[in-house]
Amino acid sequence: MSTAFLGLGNMGGPMAANLVKAGEEVTGYDPSPEARAAASAAGVSVVDNAVAAVAGAGVVITMLPSGGHVLELYRELVPAAGPGTLFLDCSTIEVADARAAAGLATGHGHLALDAPVSGGVVGAGAATLTFMAGGPAEAFAAAEPHLKHMGAKLVHCGETGAGQAAKICNNLILGVSMIAVSEAFALGRGLGLTDQALFDVASTASGQCWALTTNCPVPGPVPASPANRDYRGGFASGLMLKDLRLAQAAAQAEGVRTALGDHAERLYTEFVEQDGPGRDFSAIITGITG
Ligand code: NAD
C-alpha cells in the first residue's frame, strides 16, 4: 500500500523525500506549486487534490501549519480513506486539536497517532528527527516503520495528545532558556566579560543547556550556530512564538501557573513584532543587548 503525504513544505518535503529514499511509494499533495514541484523532483507521486492522495494509502501523514488545517483536512480525508488506515499527524498543534483530530479518525475505525517532531529542517533532511508520539500502542507499532525512515529517535509518550504535550513542554523550556542565556551574555558584556570567557565557563558549569552549547546566541563560541550567519536558517522566531502560545493555552486550560512561559511569550511577541518572524529564535538577544 502507498503512503499519502499532505503538506510538502519546509519539513514535509524532505520527510516525504526520505520515505521515497527508503523505498516507500509516496503519493503527495500540497496547494503550493513550488512545494509540489520539489516533491515531484524527489520522487513523490504528486496528485492535484488531497482526497486523490489517500486512495489506496495505508498511512496518511500530515505536516501542516496549524490545528485548524489538520482538522479541516481530516474532515475531508477520514471518510475517504480505506478501512483501518493509520492517520499520523506530525504537525505541531494544540493538544485539544490533536485529540479532536484523532477522534475523527478513530470514529471511522481508523488508527490515529500524534507524532510531532524536534530537529528542524536539518533533521528533516538528514532523517534524524526526534518523534514524540501520543496514541494507542497499536497505532505506535503501525507508525514505527515509517517514523524510522524519517527520524533517529522515537519516544512513545502516552495516550492521544501526549506527543503534542511533550513537544510544547520541551519548547517551553527552550524558549525560556534562550532568553536566560541571552540575558546572561548581555550582563556578562556589561560586566566586562568576553562572550568566549562566559561560554567557556557556563558551557561546562551549571548554566549548561542546548540554547548555550548548540544554538549559542552570540557569534563565535559555537561556529555552527545561526548567530554566525545573522540568525538566518535555524528555528524561526515565529515558530517559537507559536509553540509558546500553544504552551500558554494548554497551561491556562489545565490551570497550571507558568509565569516564565507567560513572560517568554510576551517577549517573543514583542520581538517578532519588531524583527519579523523569520530569523532564528536566538536573535532575541539582539533585542536585549541592543
Ligand atoms: P511550511 O509552511 O513550510 O509547510 C506547511 C505546508 O502545508 C505548506 O507547504 C502548505 O502549502 C501546506 N498546506 C497547507 N494546507 C494544506 C492542505 N490542505 N493540504 C496539503 N498541504 C497543505 O511549514 P513547516 O516549517 O514545514 O512546518 C510544518 C509543521 O511542522 C508546523 O506545524 C511546524 O510548527 C512544525 N515544525 C516545524 C519545524 C521547523 O523548523 N520548520 C520544526 C519542528 C516542527
PDB file of C-alpha atoms and ligand atoms in Angstrom, residues 5-13 29-32 35 50 63-66 69 72-73 76 90-93 116-122 129 167 171 234-236 239 242-243 246, ligand 1:
ATOM      1  CA  PHE A   5       1.746  12.754   2.489  1.00  0.00           C
ATOM      2  CA  LEU A   6      -0.124  16.045   2.881  1.00  0.00           C
ATOM      3  CA  GLY A   7       1.841  19.239   3.495  1.00  0.00           C
ATOM      4  CA  LEU A   8       5.092  19.146   1.497  1.00  0.00           C
ATOM      5  CA  GLY A   9       6.636  22.351   2.920  1.00  0.00           C
ATOM      6  CA  ASN A  10       9.978  23.004   4.638  1.00  0.00           C
ATOM      7  CA  MET A  11       9.581  19.967   6.890  1.00  0.00           C
ATOM      8  CA  GLY A  12       7.124  17.742   4.992  1.00  0.00           C
ATOM      9  CA  GLY A  13       9.026  17.999   1.694  1.00  0.00           C
ATOM     10  CA  TYR A  29      -0.423  16.842  -2.202  1.00  0.00           C
ATOM     11  CA  ASP A  30       0.237  20.492  -1.266  1.00  0.00           C
ATOM     12  CA  PRO A  31      -1.608  23.573  -2.556  1.00  0.00           C
ATOM     13  CA  SER A  32       1.740  25.317  -3.164  1.00  0.00           C
ATOM     14  CA  ALA A  35       6.209  22.505  -2.864  1.00  0.00           C
ATOM     15  CA  ALA A  50      -5.788  15.728  -1.061  1.00  0.00           C
ATOM     16  CA  MET A  63       2.714  18.047   8.225  1.00  0.00           C
ATOM     17  CA  LEU A  64       0.650  21.246   8.307  1.00  0.00           C
ATOM     18  CA  PRO A  65       0.896  24.762   9.785  1.00  0.00           C
ATOM     19  CA  SER A  66      -1.850  24.581  12.451  1.00  0.00           C
ATOM     20  CA  HIS A  69      -5.503  22.990   8.895  1.00  0.00           C
ATOM     21  CA  GLU A  72     -10.186  20.734   8.139  1.00  0.00           C
ATOM     22  CA  LEU A  73      -8.212  18.173   6.160  1.00  0.00           C
ATOM     23  CA  GLU A  76     -12.276  15.673   4.198  1.00  0.00           C
ATOM     24  CA  CYS A  90       3.424  15.232  12.618  1.00  0.00           C
ATOM     25  CA  SER A  91       2.422  18.934  12.747  1.00  0.00           C
ATOM     26  CA  THR A  92       2.831  20.959  15.960  1.00  0.00           C
ATOM     27  CA  ILE A  93      -0.722  21.786  17.079  1.00  0.00           C
ATOM     28  CA  PRO A 116       5.258  15.989  16.323  1.00  0.00           C
ATOM     29  CA  VAL A 117       8.967  16.386  15.752  1.00  0.00           C
ATOM     30  CA  SER A 118      12.060  18.086  17.028  1.00  0.00           C
ATOM     31  CA  GLY A 119      15.151  18.622  14.895  1.00  0.00           C
ATOM     32  CA  GLY A 120      14.094  21.286  12.396  1.00  0.00           C
ATOM     33  CA  VAL A 121      14.692  21.366   8.667  1.00  0.00           C
ATOM     34  CA  VAL A 122      18.210  19.973   9.071  1.00  0.00           C
ATOM     35  CA  LEU A 129      14.273  13.873  13.649  1.00  0.00           C
ATOM     36  CA  LYS A 167       6.542  18.976  22.250  1.00  0.00           C
ATOM     37  CA  ASN A 171       9.738  24.137  23.652  1.00  0.00           C
ATOM     38  CA  GLY A 234      17.574  27.538  12.148  1.00  0.00           C
ATOM     39  CA  PHE A 235      14.286  27.597  14.066  1.00  0.00           C
ATOM     40  CA  ALA A 236      12.277  30.695  13.174  1.00  0.00           C
ATOM     41  CA  LEU A 239       7.569  29.179  15.178  1.00  0.00           C
ATOM     42  CA  LYS A 242       3.619  29.736  18.017  1.00  0.00           C
ATOM     43  CA  ASP A 243       4.869  26.982  20.359  1.00  0.00           C
ATOM     44  CA  LEU A 246       0.361  26.675  22.441  1.00  0.00           C
TER      45      LEU A 246
HETATM   46  P1  NAD B   1       5.577  25.133   5.917  1.00  0.00           P
HETATM   47  O1  NAD B   1       4.691  26.320   5.920  1.00  0.00           O
HETATM   48  O2  NAD B   1       6.879  25.179   5.181  1.00  0.00           O
HETATM   49  O3  NAD B   1       4.766  23.859   5.334  1.00  0.00           O
HETATM   50  C1  NAD B   1       3.403  23.633   5.553  1.00  0.00           C
HETATM   51  C2  NAD B   1       2.816  23.208   4.207  1.00  0.00           C
HETATM   52  O4  NAD B   1       1.445  22.797   4.385  1.00  0.00           O
HETATM   53  C3  NAD B   1       2.812  24.335   3.172  1.00  0.00           C
HETATM   54  O5  NAD B   1       3.582  23.945   2.042  1.00  0.00           O
HETATM   55  C4  NAD B   1       1.340  24.497   2.834  1.00  0.00           C
HETATM   56  O6  NAD B   1       1.113  24.846   1.471  1.00  0.00           O
HETATM   57  C5  NAD B   1       0.805  23.110   3.163  1.00  0.00           C
HETATM   58  N1  NAD B   1      -0.635  23.024   3.313  1.00  0.00           N
HETATM   59  C6  NAD B   1      -1.488  23.936   3.842  1.00  0.00           C
HETATM   60  N2  NAD B   1      -2.767  23.481   3.741  1.00  0.00           N
HETATM   61  C7  NAD B   1      -2.704  22.266   3.148  1.00  0.00           C
HETATM   62  C8  NAD B   1      -3.692  21.297   2.778  1.00  0.00           C
HETATM   63  N3  NAD B   1      -4.992  21.492   2.994  1.00  0.00           N
HETATM   64  N4  NAD B   1      -3.272  20.159   2.169  1.00  0.00           N
HETATM   65  C9  NAD B   1      -1.970  19.937   1.956  1.00  0.00           C
HETATM   66  N5  NAD B   1      -0.984  20.817   2.288  1.00  0.00           N
HETATM   67  C10 NAD B   1      -1.357  21.961   2.881  1.00  0.00           C
HETATM   68  O7  NAD B   1       5.810  24.754   7.450  1.00  0.00           O
HETATM   69  P2  NAD B   1       6.921  23.760   8.059  1.00  0.00           P
HETATM   70  O8  NAD B   1       8.098  24.552   8.509  1.00  0.00           O
HETATM   71  O9  NAD B   1       7.106  22.607   7.133  1.00  0.00           O
HETATM   72  O10 NAD B   1       6.167  23.291   9.388  1.00  0.00           O
HETATM   73  C11 NAD B   1       5.140  22.307   9.352  1.00  0.00           C
HETATM   74  C12 NAD B   1       4.800  21.918  10.781  1.00  0.00           C
HETATM   75  O11 NAD B   1       5.970  21.412  11.425  1.00  0.00           O
HETATM   76  C13 NAD B   1       4.302  23.087  11.648  1.00  0.00           C
HETATM   77  O12 NAD B   1       3.256  22.617  12.466  1.00  0.00           O
HETATM   78  C14 NAD B   1       5.539  23.477  12.449  1.00  0.00           C
HETATM   79  O13 NAD B   1       5.213  24.079  13.705  1.00  0.00           O
HETATM   80  C15 NAD B   1       6.192  22.122  12.644  1.00  0.00           C
HETATM   81  N6  NAD B   1       7.641  22.176  12.888  1.00  0.00           N
HETATM   82  C16 NAD B   1       8.452  22.959  12.122  1.00  0.00           C
HETATM   83  C17 NAD B   1       9.830  22.996  12.382  1.00  0.00           C
HETATM   84  C18 NAD B   1      10.743  23.864  11.553  1.00  0.00           C
HETATM   85  O14 NAD B   1      11.921  24.033  11.951  1.00  0.00           O
HETATM   86  N7  NAD B   1      10.298  24.378  10.408  1.00  0.00           N
HETATM   87  C19 NAD B   1      10.375  22.219  13.422  1.00  0.00           C
HETATM   88  C20 NAD B   1       9.530  21.390  14.170  1.00  0.00           C
HETATM   89  C21 NAD B   1       8.157  21.382  13.889  1.00  0.00           C
END
